Short mmCIF file of C-alpha atoms in Angstrom, two decimals:
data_model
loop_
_atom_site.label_atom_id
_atom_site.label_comp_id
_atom_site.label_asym_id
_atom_site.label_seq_id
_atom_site.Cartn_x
_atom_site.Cartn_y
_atom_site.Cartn_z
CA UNK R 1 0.00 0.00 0.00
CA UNK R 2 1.71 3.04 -1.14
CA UNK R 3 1.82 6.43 1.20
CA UNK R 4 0.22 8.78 -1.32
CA UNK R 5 -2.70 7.64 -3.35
CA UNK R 6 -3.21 7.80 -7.71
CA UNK R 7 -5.71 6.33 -9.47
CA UNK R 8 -4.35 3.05 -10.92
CA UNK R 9 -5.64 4.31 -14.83
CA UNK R 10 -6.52 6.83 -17.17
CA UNK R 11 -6.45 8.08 -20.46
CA UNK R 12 -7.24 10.23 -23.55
CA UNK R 13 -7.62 10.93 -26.87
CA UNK R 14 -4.42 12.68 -29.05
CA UNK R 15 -4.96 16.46 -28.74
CA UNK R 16 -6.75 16.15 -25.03
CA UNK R 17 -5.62 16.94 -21.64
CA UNK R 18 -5.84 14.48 -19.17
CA UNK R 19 -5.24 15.04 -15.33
CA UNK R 20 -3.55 12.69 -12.63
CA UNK R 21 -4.49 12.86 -9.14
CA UNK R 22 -1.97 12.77 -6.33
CA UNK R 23 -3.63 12.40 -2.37
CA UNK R 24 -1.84 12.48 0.58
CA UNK R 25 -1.60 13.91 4.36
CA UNK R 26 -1.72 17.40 5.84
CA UNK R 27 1.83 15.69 6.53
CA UNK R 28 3.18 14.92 3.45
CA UNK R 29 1.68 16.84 0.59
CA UNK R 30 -0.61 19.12 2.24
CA UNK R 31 2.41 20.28 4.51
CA UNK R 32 5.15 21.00 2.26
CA UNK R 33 6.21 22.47 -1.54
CA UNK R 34 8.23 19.43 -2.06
CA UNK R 35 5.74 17.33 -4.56
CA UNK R 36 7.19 16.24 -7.69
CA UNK R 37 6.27 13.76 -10.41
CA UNK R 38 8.54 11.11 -12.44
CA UNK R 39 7.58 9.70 -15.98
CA UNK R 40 8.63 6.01 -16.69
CA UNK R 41 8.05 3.90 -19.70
CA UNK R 42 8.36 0.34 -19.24
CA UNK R 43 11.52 -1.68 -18.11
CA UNK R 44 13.34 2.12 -18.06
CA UNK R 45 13.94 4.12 -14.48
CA UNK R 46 11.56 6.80 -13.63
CA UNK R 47 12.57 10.35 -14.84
CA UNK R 48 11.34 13.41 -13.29
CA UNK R 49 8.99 15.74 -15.14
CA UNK R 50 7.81 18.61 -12.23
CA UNK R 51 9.71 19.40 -9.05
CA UNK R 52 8.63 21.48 -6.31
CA UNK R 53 4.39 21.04 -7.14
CA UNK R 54 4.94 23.21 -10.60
CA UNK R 55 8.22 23.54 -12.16
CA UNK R 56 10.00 21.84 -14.73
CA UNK R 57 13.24 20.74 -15.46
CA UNK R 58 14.78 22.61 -18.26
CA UNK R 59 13.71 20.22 -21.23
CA UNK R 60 10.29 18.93 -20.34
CA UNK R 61 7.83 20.67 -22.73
CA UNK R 62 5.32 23.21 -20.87
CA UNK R 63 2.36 20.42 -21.87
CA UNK R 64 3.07 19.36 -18.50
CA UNK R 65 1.71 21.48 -15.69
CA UNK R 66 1.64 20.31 -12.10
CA UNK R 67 -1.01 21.96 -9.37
CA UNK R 68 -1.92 21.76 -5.68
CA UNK R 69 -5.07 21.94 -3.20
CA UNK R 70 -5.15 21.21 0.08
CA UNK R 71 -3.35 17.62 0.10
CA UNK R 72 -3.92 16.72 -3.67
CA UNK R 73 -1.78 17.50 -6.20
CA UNK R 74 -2.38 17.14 -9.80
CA UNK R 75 -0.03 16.27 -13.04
CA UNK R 76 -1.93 17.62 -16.00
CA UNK R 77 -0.92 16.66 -19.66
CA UNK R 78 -1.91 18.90 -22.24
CA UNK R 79 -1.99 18.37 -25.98
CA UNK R 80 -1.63 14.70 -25.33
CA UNK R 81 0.68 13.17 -27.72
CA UNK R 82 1.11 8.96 -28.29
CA UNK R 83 4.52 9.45 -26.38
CA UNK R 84 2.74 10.66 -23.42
CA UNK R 85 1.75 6.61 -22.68
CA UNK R 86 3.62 5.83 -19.53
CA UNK R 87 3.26 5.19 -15.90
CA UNK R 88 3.22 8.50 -14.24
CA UNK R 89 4.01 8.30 -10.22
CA UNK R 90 4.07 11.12 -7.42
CA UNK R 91 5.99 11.65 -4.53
CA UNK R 92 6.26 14.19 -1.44
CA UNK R 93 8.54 14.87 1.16
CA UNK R 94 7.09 13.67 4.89
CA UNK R 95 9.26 15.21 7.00
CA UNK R 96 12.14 14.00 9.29
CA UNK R 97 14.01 13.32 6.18
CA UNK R 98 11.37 10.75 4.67
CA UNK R 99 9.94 10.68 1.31
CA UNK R 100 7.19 8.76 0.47
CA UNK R 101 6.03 8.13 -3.24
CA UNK R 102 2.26 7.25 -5.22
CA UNK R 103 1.23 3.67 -6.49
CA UNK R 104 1.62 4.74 -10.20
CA UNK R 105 -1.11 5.70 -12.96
CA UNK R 106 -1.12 4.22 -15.99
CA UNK R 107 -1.60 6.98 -18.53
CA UNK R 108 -3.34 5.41 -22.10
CA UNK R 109 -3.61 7.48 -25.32
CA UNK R 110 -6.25 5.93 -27.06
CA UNK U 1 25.68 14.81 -16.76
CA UNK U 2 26.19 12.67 -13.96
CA UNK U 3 25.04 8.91 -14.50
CA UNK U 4 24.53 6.05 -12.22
CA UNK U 5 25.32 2.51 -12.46
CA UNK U 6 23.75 -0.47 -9.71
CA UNK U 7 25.76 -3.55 -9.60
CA UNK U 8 25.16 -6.72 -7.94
CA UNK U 9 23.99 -10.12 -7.30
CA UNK U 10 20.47 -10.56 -9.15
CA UNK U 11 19.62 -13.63 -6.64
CA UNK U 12 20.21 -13.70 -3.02
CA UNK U 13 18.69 -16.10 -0.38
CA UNK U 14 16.31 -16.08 1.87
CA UNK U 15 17.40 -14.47 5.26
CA UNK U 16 20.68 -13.74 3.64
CA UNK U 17 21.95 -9.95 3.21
CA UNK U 18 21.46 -7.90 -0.14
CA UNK U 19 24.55 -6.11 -1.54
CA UNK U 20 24.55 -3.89 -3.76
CA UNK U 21 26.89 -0.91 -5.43
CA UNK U 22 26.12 1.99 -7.51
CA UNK U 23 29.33 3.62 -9.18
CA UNK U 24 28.56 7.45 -10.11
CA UNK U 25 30.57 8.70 -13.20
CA UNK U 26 30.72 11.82 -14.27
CA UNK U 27 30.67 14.17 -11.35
CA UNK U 28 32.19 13.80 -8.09
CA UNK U 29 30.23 11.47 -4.96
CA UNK U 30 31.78 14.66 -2.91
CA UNK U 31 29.08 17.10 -4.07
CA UNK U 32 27.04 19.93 -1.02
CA UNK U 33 23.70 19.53 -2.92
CA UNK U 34 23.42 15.42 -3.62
CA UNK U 35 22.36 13.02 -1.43
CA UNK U 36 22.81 9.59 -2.88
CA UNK U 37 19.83 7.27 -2.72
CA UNK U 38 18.48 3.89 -3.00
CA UNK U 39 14.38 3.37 -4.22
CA UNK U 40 13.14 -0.19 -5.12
CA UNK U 41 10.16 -0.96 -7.31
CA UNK U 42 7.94 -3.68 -6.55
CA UNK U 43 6.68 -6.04 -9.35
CA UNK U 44 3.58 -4.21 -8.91
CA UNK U 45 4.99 -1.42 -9.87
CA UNK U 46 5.16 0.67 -6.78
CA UNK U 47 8.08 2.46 -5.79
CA UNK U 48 9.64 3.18 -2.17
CA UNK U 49 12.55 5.05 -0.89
CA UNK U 50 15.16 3.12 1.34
CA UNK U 51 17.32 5.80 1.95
CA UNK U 52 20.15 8.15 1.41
CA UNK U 53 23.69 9.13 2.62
CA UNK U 54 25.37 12.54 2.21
CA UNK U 55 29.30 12.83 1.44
CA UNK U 56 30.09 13.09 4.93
CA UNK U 57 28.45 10.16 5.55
CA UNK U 58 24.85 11.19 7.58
CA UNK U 59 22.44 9.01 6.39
CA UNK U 60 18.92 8.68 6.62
CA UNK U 61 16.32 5.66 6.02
CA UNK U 62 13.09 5.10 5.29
CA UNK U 63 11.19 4.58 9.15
CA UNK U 64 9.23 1.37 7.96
CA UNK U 65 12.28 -0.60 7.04
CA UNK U 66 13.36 -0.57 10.72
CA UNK U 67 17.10 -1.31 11.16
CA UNK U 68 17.39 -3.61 7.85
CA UNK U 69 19.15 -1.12 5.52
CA UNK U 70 22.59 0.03 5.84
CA UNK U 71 23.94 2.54 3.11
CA UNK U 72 27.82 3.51 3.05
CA UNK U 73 29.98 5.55 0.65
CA UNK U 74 33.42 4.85 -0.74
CA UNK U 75 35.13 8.10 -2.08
CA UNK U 76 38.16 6.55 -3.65
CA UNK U 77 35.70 4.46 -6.51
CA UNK U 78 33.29 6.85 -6.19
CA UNK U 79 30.55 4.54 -5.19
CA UNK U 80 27.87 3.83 -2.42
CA UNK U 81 26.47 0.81 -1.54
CA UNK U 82 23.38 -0.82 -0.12
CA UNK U 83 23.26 -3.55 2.51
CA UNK U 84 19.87 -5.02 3.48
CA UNK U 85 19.34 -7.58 6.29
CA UNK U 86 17.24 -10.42 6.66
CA UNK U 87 15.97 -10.49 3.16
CA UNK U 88 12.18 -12.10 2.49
CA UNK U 89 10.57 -12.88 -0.90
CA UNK U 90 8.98 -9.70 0.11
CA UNK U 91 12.56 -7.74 -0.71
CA UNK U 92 12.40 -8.90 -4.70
CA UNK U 93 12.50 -5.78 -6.43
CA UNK U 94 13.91 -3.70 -8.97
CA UNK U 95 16.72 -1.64 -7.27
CA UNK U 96 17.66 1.81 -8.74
CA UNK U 97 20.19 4.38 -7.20
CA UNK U 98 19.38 8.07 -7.25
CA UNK U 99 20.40 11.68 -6.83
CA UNK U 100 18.21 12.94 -4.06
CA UNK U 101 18.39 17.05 -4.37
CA UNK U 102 17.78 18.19 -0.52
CA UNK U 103 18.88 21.80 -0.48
CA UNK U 104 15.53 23.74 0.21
CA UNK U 105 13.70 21.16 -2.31
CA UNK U 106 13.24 17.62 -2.75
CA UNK U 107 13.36 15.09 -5.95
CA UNK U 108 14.96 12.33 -7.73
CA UNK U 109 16.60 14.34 -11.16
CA UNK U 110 19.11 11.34 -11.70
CA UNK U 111 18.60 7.52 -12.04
CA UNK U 112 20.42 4.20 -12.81
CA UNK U 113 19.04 1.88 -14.94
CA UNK U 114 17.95 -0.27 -12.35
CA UNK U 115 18.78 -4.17 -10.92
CA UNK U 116 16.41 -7.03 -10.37
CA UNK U 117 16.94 -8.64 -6.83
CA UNK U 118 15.14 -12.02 -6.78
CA UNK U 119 14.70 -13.31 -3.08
CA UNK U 120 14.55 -16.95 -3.63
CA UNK U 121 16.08 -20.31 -2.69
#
């Protein structure tokens, strides 16, 4: 059972924006700035797309937007593109020097 | 661009101890903003932090893995390593080492590839 909770699925049509759900703790994600979301496509390591709830590392295209209320955050994909199909996972900073990380949504581009 | 390499045993035995290496090229294991990491994935897919060590070798674990982890750095190869106690079935994962950025933020912007531990007599 993984610390912060994503739905297991979802998907979109080419062109759509889809959004990703991330739900944790007034001590994990509600509490702190320090969300961020990794991309991985199967049998490759995770690579991170948006750092700190909404930036982006210098390279990921601005289709990728990530938000915050209360203790959800949200990974939205704009313009969705066939590329985009991947396993998208959050994670937040818990304090005391823990991190604790999402179960993983499958993102389909139908 | 800093990269990461895990190397190690891809079987180990039940109640035995997992060993494992991760050799960082490209940028020095002596660095005031890394903190160098070890995350398993699950077959499930899930993913978990173990822990991390800084270069002056303070190190931090993940609370629900108890005393079982034990993460050490060699500055002469420019590696770290991962010990794990006691291994179950439970412990068969995929095993990636990490740059952990900790200086007023927190993420992951460097991975190795990644190395299948199979618990299993």
């Amino acid at each position: 059972q993984s610390a912060l909770t994503q739905p297991p699925s979802a998907s979109g049509s080419p062109g759509q924006s889809v959004t990703i759900s991330c739900t944790g703790t007034s001590r994990d994600v509600g509490a702190y700035n320090y969300v961020s979301w990794y991309r991985q496509y199967p049998a490759k390591a995770p690579k991170l797309i948006i750092f700190e709830v909404t930036e982006r590392p210098s390279g990921v295209p601005d289709r990728f937007s990530g938000s915050r209320s209360g203790n959800t955050a949200s990974l939205t994909v704009s313009g969705l593109q066939t590329e985009d199909e991947a396993t998208y996972f959050c994670s937040s900073y818990a304090g005391a020097n823990n991190l604790v990380f999402g179960g993983g949504t499958n993102l389909t581009v139908l | 661009q800093v990269q990461l390499q895990e190397s190690g045993p891809g079987l180990v035995k039940p109640s035995q101890t997992l060993s494992l290496t991760c050799t960082v090229s490209g940028g020095s294991i002596i660095s005031d903003d890394s903190y160098w990491s070890w995350i398993r994935q699950y077959p499930g897919k899930g993913l978990e932090w173990i822990g991390d060590i800084y270069y002056s070798g303070s190190t931090h674990y993940n609370p629900s893995l108890k005393s079982r982890p034990s993460i050490s750095l060699d500055t002469s190869k420019n590696q770290f390593s991962l010990k794990m106690n006691s291994v179950t079935a439970a412990d068969t994962a995929v095993y990636y080492c990490a740059i952990r950025r900790r200086v007023k933020t927190d993420y992951f912007d460097s991975w190795g590839q990644g190395i299948l531990v199979t618990v299993s007599s």
